[in-house]
Short mmCIF file of C-alpha atoms in Angstrom, two decimals:
data_model
loop_
_atom_site.label_atom_id
_atom_site.label_comp_id
_atom_site.label_asym_id
_atom_site.label_seq_id
_atom_site.Cartn_x
_atom_site.Cartn_y
_atom_site.Cartn_z
CA MET A 234 70.79 122.76 83.37
CA ARG A 235 70.59 119.37 84.76
CA ALA A 236 69.45 118.51 81.35
CA ASN A 237 73.29 119.61 80.09
CA PHE A 238 75.11 117.89 82.92
CA VAL A 239 73.38 114.29 82.00
CA LEU A 240 74.59 115.38 78.42
CA VAL A 241 77.63 115.81 79.24
CA ALA A 242 78.23 112.36 81.62
CA LEU A 243 76.59 110.81 78.55
CA SER A 244 78.93 111.64 76.42
CA LEU A 245 81.51 111.14 78.38
CA THR A 246 80.61 107.74 79.34
CA ILE A 247 80.74 106.89 75.67
CA SER A 248 83.65 108.31 74.74
CA ARG A 249 85.04 106.19 77.69
CA ALA A 250 83.32 103.79 76.21
CA LEU A 251 85.27 104.48 72.89
CA GLY A 252 88.98 104.69 74.39
CA ALA A 253 88.88 108.09 73.78
CA GLN A 254 91.23 110.95 75.91
CA ASN A 255 90.51 108.22 78.89
CA ILE A 256 88.38 110.57 80.55
CA VAL A 257 85.55 109.46 82.85
CA GLN A 258 82.98 111.21 85.30
CA THR A 259 83.31 110.57 88.89
CA ASN A 260 80.45 111.61 90.83
CA CYS A 261 80.27 115.07 90.01
CA ASN A 262 84.24 114.94 88.62
CA VAL A 263 85.64 114.63 85.47
CA TYR A 264 89.21 113.03 85.46
CA LYS A 265 91.65 112.26 82.55
CA GLY A 266 93.98 109.02 82.82
CA ARG A 267 96.95 108.71 80.94
CA SER A 268 97.92 105.26 79.07
CA ASP A 269 100.68 102.89 78.31
CA THR A 270 100.68 101.06 75.34
CA THR A 271 103.61 99.13 76.57
CA GLU A 272 102.22 97.56 79.06
CA GLY A 273 98.39 97.83 78.27
CA VAL A 274 97.37 99.43 81.29
CA THR A 275 96.13 103.28 81.95
CA ARG A 276 96.11 105.09 85.60
CA TRP A 277 94.08 107.58 86.76
CA LEU A 278 95.95 108.31 90.10
CA GLY A 279 95.15 111.33 92.51
CA MET A 280 91.57 110.89 92.92
CA ARG A 281 89.53 112.73 95.87
CA TYR A 282 86.66 109.94 96.90
CA ALA A 283 86.68 112.24 100.11
CA ALA A 284 87.18 115.60 101.08
CA PRO A 285 90.10 117.21 102.69
CA PRO A 286 89.45 116.01 106.71
CA VAL A 287 91.15 119.29 107.27
CA GLY A 288 89.61 122.32 109.66
CA LYS A 289 86.72 121.51 110.26
CA LEU A 290 87.03 117.93 108.83
CA ARG A 291 89.64 117.33 110.71
CA PHE A 292 88.30 114.11 113.07
CA MET A 293 85.08 114.12 111.48
CA PRO A 294 84.14 111.07 109.27
CA PRO A 295 84.77 111.57 105.96
CA GLN A 296 83.08 113.44 103.40
CA ASN A 297 81.65 114.05 99.79
CA PRO A 298 84.59 115.78 98.16
CA ASN A 299 83.98 118.45 96.28
CA CYS A 300 82.44 119.40 92.49
CA VAL A 301 85.31 120.79 90.72
CA ASP A 302 84.27 122.05 86.91
CA GLY A 303 86.32 120.85 84.01
CA VAL A 304 88.83 118.13 82.63
CA GLN A 305 90.64 117.18 85.71
CA GLU A 306 94.10 114.67 84.79
CA ALA A 307 95.07 112.48 87.16
CA PHE A 308 98.54 111.78 86.02
CA GLN A 309 100.07 111.08 88.94
CA ARG A 310 100.07 110.15 93.10
CA ASN A 311 99.36 112.94 95.96
CA LYS A 312 100.86 113.28 99.25
CA TYR A 313 100.02 110.28 101.35
CA CYS A 314 98.25 110.34 105.17
CA LEU A 315 100.60 111.33 108.33
CA SER A 316 102.16 109.04 109.81
CA THR A 317 102.68 108.78 113.94
CA ASP A 318 106.63 109.67 114.44
CA THR A 319 107.57 110.88 111.56
CA ALA A 320 108.76 114.64 111.15
CA PRO A 321 106.49 117.37 110.35
CA THR A 322 107.86 119.03 108.08
CA ASP A 323 108.09 115.24 105.59
CA PRO A 324 106.85 116.95 102.50
CA SER A 325 105.51 113.83 100.78
CA THR A 326 102.73 113.48 103.31
CA SER A 327 100.40 115.49 103.62
CA GLU A 328 96.61 115.96 106.13
CA ASP A 329 94.82 116.68 102.51
CA CYS A 330 95.51 113.06 102.00
CA LEU A 331 91.79 111.04 100.67
CA PHE A 332 92.83 110.04 97.24
CA ILE A 333 92.12 107.04 95.37
CA ASP A 334 94.09 105.38 92.01
CA VAL A 335 92.52 102.71 89.32
CA PHE A 336 95.07 100.84 87.00
CA ALA A 337 92.55 99.23 84.41
CA PRO A 338 93.29 97.60 81.34
CA ILE A 339 93.48 100.15 77.84
CA ASN A 340 91.05 99.07 76.71
CA ALA A 341 88.46 98.65 79.37
CA ASN A 342 85.41 100.17 78.71
CA ALA A 343 82.41 100.82 80.69
CA LEU A 344 81.03 98.05 79.68
CA SER A 345 83.78 95.51 80.33
CA ARG A 346 82.53 94.56 84.10
CA LEU A 347 86.24 93.37 84.95
CA PRO A 348 86.56 92.19 88.66
CA VAL A 349 87.84 94.33 90.68
CA PHE A 350 90.82 94.14 93.41
CA PHE A 351 90.77 96.95 95.94
CA PHE A 352 94.07 96.55 98.45
CA ILE A 353 94.24 98.38 101.86
CA GLN A 354 97.70 99.41 102.44
CA GLY A 355 98.89 97.97 105.94
CA GLY A 356 101.09 100.15 108.87
CA GLY A 357 99.72 99.23 112.01
CA PHE A 358 97.26 101.76 111.37
CA ASN A 359 99.98 104.77 112.61
CA ALA A 360 101.15 105.08 108.51
CA ASN A 361 100.41 104.32 104.99
CA SER A 362 103.25 101.47 104.75
CA ASN A 363 102.40 100.31 101.51
CA ARG A 364 101.74 103.33 99.40
CA ASN A 365 102.58 103.58 95.62
CA LEU A 366 101.85 100.20 94.25
CA ASP A 367 101.32 99.66 90.91
CA GLY A 368 98.87 97.66 89.57
CA GLN A 369 99.92 96.97 86.41
CA GLY A 370 101.69 93.57 87.73
CA LEU A 371 98.73 91.81 88.25
CA ILE A 372 97.14 93.17 85.42
CA LYS A 373 99.05 91.96 83.22
CA ALA A 374 99.43 88.31 84.99
CA SER A 375 95.46 88.13 84.63
CA ASN A 376 95.56 88.94 81.11
CA HIS A 377 94.20 92.07 81.50
CA SER A 378 91.39 91.07 82.88
CA ILE A 379 91.16 92.79 86.19
CA VAL A 380 90.73 96.52 87.67
CA VAL A 381 93.27 97.16 90.58
CA VAL A 382 92.40 100.11 93.23
CA THR A 383 94.91 101.59 96.21
CA PHE A 384 94.01 103.96 98.35
CA ASN A 385 95.31 105.92 101.39
CA TYR A 386 93.15 106.74 104.44
CA ARG A 387 93.84 108.16 107.58
CA VAL A 388 95.93 106.64 110.88
CA GLY A 389 97.94 108.12 113.70
CA PRO A 390 95.47 110.36 115.95
CA TYR A 391 93.54 111.69 112.59
CA GLY A 392 92.35 108.66 111.95
CA PHE A 393 91.54 107.16 115.28
CA ILE A 394 92.07 108.90 118.04
CA THR A 395 88.11 109.77 119.87
CA ASP A 396 87.19 111.35 123.31
CA GLY A 397 84.24 109.04 123.58
CA ASP A 398 81.81 111.98 122.91
CA ARG A 399 82.32 114.49 120.41
CA ILE A 400 84.81 112.73 118.00
CA THR A 401 83.47 109.82 115.92
CA PRO A 402 85.40 106.45 116.51
CA ASN A 403 87.50 104.59 113.91
CA ASN A 404 87.12 107.62 110.91
CA GLY A 405 90.02 105.52 109.47
CA LEU A 406 87.81 102.35 108.99
CA LEU A 407 85.22 104.47 107.65
CA ASP A 408 87.64 106.49 105.20
CA GLN A 409 87.65 102.77 104.34
CA ARG A 410 84.41 102.20 103.71
CA LYS A 411 83.97 105.89 102.00
CA ALA A 412 86.91 104.12 99.10
CA LEU A 413 84.67 101.38 98.61
CA GLN A 414 81.32 103.11 98.27
CA TRP A 415 83.50 105.21 95.70
CA VAL A 416 83.93 102.12 94.15
CA GLN A 417 80.47 101.12 94.22
CA SER A 418 79.59 104.47 92.37
CA ASN A 419 81.90 105.29 90.02
CA ILE A 420 84.40 102.11 89.13
CA ALA A 421 81.90 100.94 86.55
CA GLN A 422 83.46 103.76 83.99
CA PHE A 423 86.82 102.38 84.92
CA GLY A 424 85.95 99.12 83.00
CA GLY A 425 84.83 97.55 86.48
CA ASN A 426 82.51 95.25 88.15
CA PRO A 427 81.02 96.56 91.36
CA ARG A 428 79.36 93.37 92.19
CA HIS A 429 82.40 91.49 91.86
CA VAL A 430 84.77 93.29 94.07
CA VAL A 431 87.85 91.47 95.53
CA LEU A 432 89.47 93.03 98.96
CA GLY A 433 93.21 92.82 99.30
CA GLY A 434 95.58 94.00 101.98
CA ALA A 435 98.79 93.40 104.06
CA SER A 436 99.50 93.53 107.67
CA ALA A 437 97.03 96.18 109.48
CA GLY A 438 95.49 96.19 105.70
CA ALA A 439 94.82 92.90 106.55
CA ALA A 440 93.73 93.48 109.89
CA SER A 441 90.43 96.21 108.12
CA ILE A 442 89.44 93.58 106.27
CA SER A 443 89.29 90.68 109.22
CA LEU A 444 87.17 94.40 110.90
CA GLN A 445 85.10 95.54 107.92
CA LEU A 446 84.40 91.51 107.34
CA ALA A 447 82.59 91.64 111.56
CA ALA A 448 81.41 96.02 110.65
CA TYR A 449 78.35 96.49 112.36
CA GLY A 450 77.29 92.80 113.89
CA GLY A 451 78.73 91.57 110.04
CA ARG A 452 75.82 92.86 108.53
CA ASP A 453 76.36 92.73 104.39
CA PHE A 454 76.20 96.40 102.71
CA GLY A 455 77.22 94.14 99.61
CA LEU A 456 80.81 96.68 99.18
CA PHE A 457 82.76 93.65 98.68
CA HIS A 458 82.44 89.88 97.42
CA GLY A 459 86.22 88.00 98.35
CA ALA A 460 89.29 88.92 100.63
CA ALA A 461 92.35 87.94 100.31
CA ALA A 462 94.55 88.73 103.21
CA GLU A 463 98.59 88.58 104.04
CA SER A 464 99.08 88.26 107.43
CA ILE A 465 95.94 89.53 109.48
CA SER A 466 97.12 91.17 112.25
CA PHE A 467 94.92 90.99 115.75
CA ALA A 468 95.92 94.10 118.05
CA THR A 469 94.48 95.00 121.15
CA VAL A 470 91.43 96.16 120.69
CA LEU A 471 90.94 99.15 123.46
CA THR A 472 86.76 100.14 124.41
CA VAL A 473 86.74 103.70 123.65
CA GLU A 474 86.82 104.33 127.35
CA GLN A 475 89.69 102.33 127.59
CA SER A 476 91.42 104.61 124.67
CA GLN A 477 90.53 107.61 126.60
CA TYR A 478 94.33 107.75 128.33
CA GLN A 479 95.46 108.47 124.64
CA TYR A 480 92.99 111.90 123.98
CA ASP A 481 93.69 112.99 127.30
CA ASN A 482 97.39 112.78 126.73
CA PHE A 483 97.95 114.02 123.56
CA THR A 484 95.11 117.12 123.97
CA ARG A 485 97.64 117.70 127.55
CA ARG A 486 100.73 117.60 125.56
CA LEU A 487 99.24 119.62 123.28
CA GLY A 488 98.82 122.38 125.48
CA CYS A 489 94.80 121.79 124.94
CA ALA A 490 93.87 120.38 128.11
CA HIS A 491 90.44 122.04 130.58
CA GLY A 492 92.21 124.28 131.70
CA ASN A 493 94.97 125.14 130.08
CA ASN A 494 94.31 127.11 127.67
CA TRP A 495 91.67 130.23 128.16
CA ASN A 496 91.11 131.13 124.28
CA PHE A 497 88.78 127.55 123.93
CA THR A 498 86.48 126.17 125.29
CA SER A 499 86.68 122.81 124.58
CA SER A 500 89.63 120.65 123.79
CA LEU A 501 88.56 119.61 120.70
CA ALA A 502 88.42 122.97 119.08
CA CYS A 503 91.88 123.55 120.25
CA LEU A 504 93.17 120.97 118.57
CA ARG A 505 90.99 121.42 114.91
CA SER A 506 93.34 125.71 115.47
CA LYS A 507 96.55 124.06 115.77
CA SER A 508 98.18 123.21 112.18
CA ALA A 509 99.19 119.34 111.47
CA ALA A 510 102.99 120.26 112.00
CA GLU A 511 101.90 121.04 115.80
CA LEU A 512 99.82 117.63 115.68
CA GLN A 513 103.07 116.30 114.18
CA THR A 514 104.97 117.05 116.96
CA GLN A 515 103.51 115.10 119.57
CA ASN A 516 102.55 112.68 117.35
CA HIS A 517 104.49 109.59 119.50
CA ASN A 518 103.56 106.63 121.44
CA ILE A 519 102.95 105.85 124.73
CA PRO A 520 102.88 103.12 127.01
CA TYR A 521 99.26 101.71 127.71
CA PRO A 522 98.11 101.94 131.37
CA GLY A 523 100.15 99.23 133.24
CA ALA A 524 103.25 98.77 130.38
CA SER A 525 106.56 99.83 130.62
CA GLY A 526 107.02 100.49 127.47
CA PRO A 527 105.34 102.12 124.17
CA PRO A 528 103.60 99.60 122.26
CA LEU A 529 104.88 99.34 118.67
CA PHE A 530 101.17 100.67 117.05
CA MET A 531 99.04 102.37 119.58
CA TRP A 532 96.48 103.86 117.87
CA ASN A 533 94.67 101.59 116.69
CA PRO A 534 90.51 101.00 115.86
CA VAL A 535 88.69 100.48 119.03
CA VAL A 536 85.43 98.99 119.99
CA ASP A 537 82.65 102.10 119.62
CA GLY A 538 78.94 99.68 119.68
CA ASP A 539 78.53 100.51 116.04
CA LEU A 540 81.32 99.99 113.68
CA LEU A 541 83.10 97.64 115.82
CA ARG A 542 80.74 95.67 118.27
CA ASP A 543 83.38 93.32 119.71
CA VAL A 544 87.19 92.47 119.83
CA THR A 545 87.62 90.21 116.73
CA TYR A 546 87.80 86.81 117.82
CA SER A 547 84.75 87.17 119.70
CA SER A 548 83.26 88.52 116.66
CA PHE A 549 84.23 85.16 114.10
CA ALA A 550 83.87 83.32 116.78
CA GLN A 551 80.03 83.92 117.32
CA GLY A 552 80.00 83.97 113.68
CA LYS A 553 79.20 88.09 113.14
CA PHE A 554 81.29 88.41 109.97
CA VAL A 555 80.37 88.58 106.31
CA LYS A 556 80.54 85.53 104.77
CA VAL A 557 82.48 85.76 101.47
CA PRO A 558 85.56 83.00 99.81
CA MET A 559 88.82 83.94 101.84
CA LEU A 560 92.67 83.20 101.41
CA ILE A 561 94.69 84.28 103.96
CA GLY A 562 98.37 83.53 105.28
CA ASP A 563 101.26 84.26 106.95
CA ASP A 564 104.82 84.36 106.51
CA THR A 565 107.28 81.89 108.57
CA ASN A 566 109.11 84.47 110.02
CA GLY A 567 106.45 87.25 110.89
CA GLY A 568 108.25 88.20 113.73
CA THR A 569 111.58 89.10 113.42
CA ILE A 570 110.68 92.58 112.28
CA PHE A 571 108.69 94.27 114.63
CA THR A 572 111.08 92.82 117.95
CA PRO A 573 114.11 93.93 119.30
CA LYS A 574 117.45 92.29 118.25
CA THR A 575 118.98 93.42 121.44
CA THR A 576 116.41 91.29 124.03
CA SER A 577 119.02 88.75 126.16
CA THR A 578 116.57 87.79 128.57
CA LEU A 579 113.36 85.92 129.63
CA ARG A 580 112.53 89.11 131.56
CA GLN A 581 113.39 91.19 128.35
CA SER A 582 111.18 88.75 125.93
CA ASP A 583 108.13 88.91 128.43
CA GLU A 584 108.08 92.71 129.12
CA PHE A 585 107.95 93.54 125.07
CA LEU A 586 104.84 90.92 124.78
CA HIS A 587 102.77 93.09 127.78
CA ASN A 588 104.03 96.20 125.98
CA GLN A 589 102.18 94.97 122.96
CA PHE A 590 99.40 93.31 124.88
CA PRO A 591 99.11 95.00 128.11
CA TYR A 592 96.13 92.80 129.67
CA LEU A 593 98.14 89.58 129.54
CA ARG A 594 98.36 88.28 132.75
CA HIS A 595 101.68 86.55 134.61
CA ASP A 596 100.99 82.90 133.79
CA GLN A 597 99.47 84.09 130.55
CA LEU A 598 102.85 85.01 130.13
CA SER A 599 104.71 81.40 131.82
CA THR A 600 102.54 79.80 129.87
CA ILE A 601 104.00 81.50 126.82
CA ASN A 602 107.20 80.48 127.58
CA THR A 603 106.65 77.25 128.03
CA LEU A 604 105.05 76.73 124.26
CA TYR A 605 108.13 78.99 123.25
CA PRO A 606 111.35 77.57 125.20
CA ASN A 607 114.59 79.58 123.96
CA LYS A 608 115.97 77.37 121.53
CA ASN A 609 119.49 79.42 121.68
CA SER A 610 120.20 77.27 125.59
CA SER A 611 119.82 78.59 128.95
CA LEU A 612 122.94 79.67 128.83
CA CYS A 613 122.34 82.34 126.70
CA PRO A 614 125.52 83.66 125.80
CA GLY A 615 125.30 86.42 123.64
CA ALA A 616 123.52 89.73 123.47
CA GLY A 617 119.92 89.45 121.69
CA CYS A 618 119.99 85.26 122.03
CA TYR A 619 116.49 86.06 122.77
CA TRP A 620 115.52 87.63 119.59
CA ARG A 621 114.17 84.21 118.25
CA GLN A 622 112.92 82.70 121.04
CA VAL A 623 110.16 86.83 120.93
CA SER A 624 109.92 86.81 117.95
CA ASN A 625 108.37 83.36 117.77
CA ALA A 626 106.05 83.95 120.18
CA TYR A 627 104.76 87.48 119.44
CA GLY A 628 104.49 86.42 115.13
CA ASP A 629 101.95 84.11 115.82
CA MET A 630 99.95 85.55 118.72
CA ARG A 631 100.15 88.61 116.30
CA TYR A 632 99.57 87.91 112.72
CA THR A 633 99.66 83.67 112.25
CA CYS A 634 97.46 81.66 114.78
CA PRO A 635 94.43 84.73 113.82
CA GLY A 636 94.93 84.07 110.03
CA LEU A 637 94.39 80.31 110.98
CA PHE A 638 91.82 81.08 113.47
CA ILE A 639 89.77 83.03 110.62
CA SER A 640 90.41 80.33 107.99
CA SER A 641 88.85 77.74 110.31
CA GLN A 642 85.87 80.12 110.92
CA VAL A 643 85.14 80.56 107.22
CA ALA A 644 85.46 76.96 106.73
CA LEU A 645 83.15 75.92 109.77
CA ARG A 646 80.04 78.74 109.31
CA GLY A 647 79.75 76.95 105.32
CA VAL A 648 81.15 79.68 103.33
CA LYS A 649 82.51 78.23 99.86
CA GLY A 650 85.80 78.88 100.09
CA SER A 651 88.72 79.51 102.46
CA TRP A 652 91.79 78.19 101.91
CA ASN A 653 95.22 79.39 103.61
CA TYR A 654 99.10 79.62 102.96
CA ARG A 655 102.12 79.19 104.62
CA TYR A 656 104.49 81.97 102.57
CA ASP A 657 108.54 80.22 102.62
CA VAL A 658 110.41 81.92 100.35
CA ARG A 659 113.71 82.46 101.41
CA ASP A 660 115.58 85.52 100.00
CA PRO A 661 119.41 84.87 100.39
CA ASP A 662 120.40 88.44 102.12
CA GLN A 663 117.58 88.51 104.53
CA VAL A 664 118.21 84.74 105.90
CA ARG A 665 121.96 86.19 106.02
CA SER A 666 120.38 89.39 108.30
CA GLY A 667 118.89 86.60 110.53
CA LEU A 668 114.89 87.62 109.75
CA GLY A 669 114.13 84.24 108.20
CA VAL A 670 111.21 85.07 105.58
CA PRO A 671 110.40 88.09 107.48
CA HIS A 672 106.26 89.66 107.54
CA VAL A 673 104.29 90.82 104.77
CA VAL A 674 107.16 89.78 102.41
CA GLU A 675 105.42 87.95 99.68
CA VAL A 676 103.83 92.05 98.74
CA ASN A 677 107.00 91.95 96.25
CA ALA A 678 105.33 89.41 94.30
CA ILE A 679 101.84 89.50 94.76
CA PHE A 680 102.33 93.19 92.82
CA GLY A 681 105.76 92.00 91.31
CA PRO A 682 108.84 93.47 92.76
CA GLN A 683 109.41 96.25 89.88
CA ASN A 684 105.66 98.08 91.30
CA VAL A 685 106.11 98.04 95.02
CA ASP A 686 107.37 101.22 96.90
CA GLY A 687 111.20 100.57 97.31
CA SER A 688 113.97 98.46 97.50
CA PRO A 689 112.38 94.53 96.67
CA PRO A 690 114.52 91.86 97.53
CA ARG A 691 117.32 91.21 95.01
CA SER A 692 116.53 87.57 94.66
CA TYR A 693 112.89 88.83 93.25
CA LEU A 694 114.17 90.66 90.61
CA PRO A 695 114.49 88.95 87.25
CA GLY A 696 117.23 86.24 87.35
CA GLY A 697 117.37 86.21 90.78
CA ILE A 698 116.84 82.85 92.46
CA ASN A 699 113.24 83.11 93.31
CA ALA A 700 111.80 85.20 90.38
CA GLN A 701 109.59 82.30 89.27
CA VAL A 702 108.10 82.76 92.77
CA VAL A 703 106.20 86.08 90.79
CA PRO A 704 104.29 83.99 87.93
CA VAL A 705 103.24 81.54 90.64
CA ILE A 706 101.64 83.60 93.42
CA GLN A 707 100.00 86.32 90.74
CA GLY A 708 98.41 83.64 88.92
CA TYR A 709 96.49 82.31 91.83
CA TRP A 710 96.14 85.42 93.33
CA THR A 711 94.37 86.63 89.55
CA SER A 712 92.74 83.75 89.86
CA PHE A 713 90.88 84.22 93.13
CA ILE A 714 90.39 87.86 91.98
CA ARG A 715 88.81 86.23 88.71
CA SER A 716 86.83 83.67 89.81
CA LEU A 717 87.05 83.66 93.90
CA ASP A 718 89.05 80.30 93.62
CA PRO A 719 92.64 80.47 93.30
CA ASN A 720 92.85 77.14 91.41
CA LYS A 721 90.78 77.64 88.50
CA HIS A 722 93.27 80.10 86.60
CA LYS A 723 96.26 79.27 88.39
CA HIS A 724 99.80 78.89 86.90
CA PRO A 725 100.31 75.58 85.34
CA SER A 726 103.78 74.63 87.19
CA SER A 727 102.25 75.19 91.11
CA ALA A 728 100.04 72.96 92.97
CA ARG A 729 96.50 72.37 93.40
CA TRP A 730 95.78 74.69 96.68
CA ASP A 731 93.32 72.39 98.60
CA PRO A 732 90.56 74.60 100.89
CA TRP A 733 91.26 74.55 104.18
CA THR A 734 89.24 72.66 106.77
CA GLU A 735 89.87 72.98 110.46
CA THR A 736 90.01 68.88 110.72
CA GLY A 737 92.49 68.82 108.21
CA GLN A 738 94.46 72.00 108.73
CA ARG A 739 95.96 72.12 105.36
CA ARG A 740 97.43 74.91 103.73
CA LEU A 741 99.40 75.66 100.72
CA LEU A 742 103.81 76.09 101.77
CA PHE A 743 105.27 78.64 98.99
CA GLN A 744 109.17 77.65 98.89
CA THR A 745 111.96 79.20 97.24
CA GLU A 746 112.21 78.69 93.60
CA GLY A 747 108.90 79.78 93.33
CA VAL A 748 108.26 75.34 94.62
CA THR A 749 104.28 74.98 95.70
CA ALA A 750 102.86 72.03 97.94
CA MET A 751 100.71 71.64 100.45
CA GLU A 752 100.97 70.99 104.41
CA THR A 753 100.09 69.81 107.00
CA VAL A 754 100.26 72.59 109.98
CA ASN A 755 102.65 70.71 112.00
CA HIS A 756 101.52 69.83 115.98
CA THR A 757 103.23 72.17 117.89
CA ALA A 758 101.76 74.91 115.59
CA GLN A 759 98.89 73.68 116.86
CA VAL A 760 98.93 73.36 120.27
CA ARG A 761 100.81 77.00 120.14
CA CYS A 762 97.82 78.79 118.30
CA GLN A 763 94.84 76.50 120.32
CA TYR A 764 96.36 78.67 123.38
CA PHE A 765 96.72 81.57 121.59
CA ASN A 766 93.20 81.89 120.33
CA SER A 767 91.52 80.26 124.32
CA ILE A 768 92.87 83.56 125.90
CA GLY A 769 92.67 86.17 122.52
CA PRO A 770 89.49 87.71 123.16
CA THR A 771 90.33 88.10 127.29
CA ILE A 772 93.67 90.55 126.13
CA LEU A 773 91.39 91.57 124.10
CA GLN A 774 92.22 90.79 120.26
#
């Protein structure tokens, strides 16, 4: 029987190499994809990279998928993972959500060994927010010379709850590693090269990149070989013990705390007995201890002494990360979509920041306010006149300064390849609404506006004022994916992207209408980031 299985696997490999029927063998499962001859791309959607994390596997590390006889059609995406603060009846989500998608050039085969772009979606570790991205735009921009992978991972309590005993911490991050291991085992059958995998990610996806780089004290398991990160997020990272209040509160609200129900010998058994719909009714954020209101994103990775051994600032400052070439950047107005537009007083500004970073002291908030004076004048005549002040502070503190810090650490550790950028492409509608150039808007250009979920900025669509930025940024990204250098295959009209150095602090500036140029980080921004870097470890970033 084993011999027959080997013969079947061999014949399927040969069939794939000849381009017949788009059938691939993945571990013990066989999938059939669908080709788009117009675009020159084949898609395999909704394949399992792990077993359904339900029943006894709820809150457990990801397990291998079950073997299924026969050829399975991989023609459409499956449901994405349950999000915090979403309705339990949302038909697009499910607890059974660990699926992976592969996009490859139509003529790729098991001998092609093309570079692989493995994109981790964002969502603050509380949602899958970049779902349904289509890799065809990047593949076409690369002259059909790369493979693109997207996937779901568990978020909210499903991926990040722990009780300090029976629940393994950071299961959402372990899902990501399981997907990377799946790529190592299977991507060659789709035409990809497991020895040339470039991580991509936006927001929490970019934070995931930083955490995977620092995982297990920076030990290199050979799962990836470069990284392109949009808006790395340094959130509050608690220890397992400090996060215990989240588990206790969640079980109490669900009637699963010790002593609440005599039918259950443990709160964990009780949680596993609940339906996903029941869990969702109580899946919402609560304040950190000592904070006045809930943070935007409560469920986060935790320092567990194993996968994550320190907060992110400290891990990178100590050089405990995988040393690979990195392309990192952020948006000019990264905080505007998160901060309350009604912020009208300095006290409200401080309160918002403290709710996100509860270990901020009063003297530190005072220094931040000095570094970020309110430009709307001291009179503050109308509702929301502190919105931009708190947006600027939050955007720099959580996104921009951490990204610059990692670029510096990569360069200081002698890695051949550290590049940084600022995205300042102004969409008229977003500017008119007051958002400026908001958080991870560049994802629309990187994948192409027709290949993202939802409504992209109108100016990015064909004929729009910013349509020209799409081939420019795709040129840099696909060049980096292909060669670990954004310049080698860049768009001919774009500027040369000089590497980042701590002394030079030079980064690429993306501008309206697709114009690019190098710029030096100005003195004010450097001073602000130096301060945030100095307090980062003490406030658990």
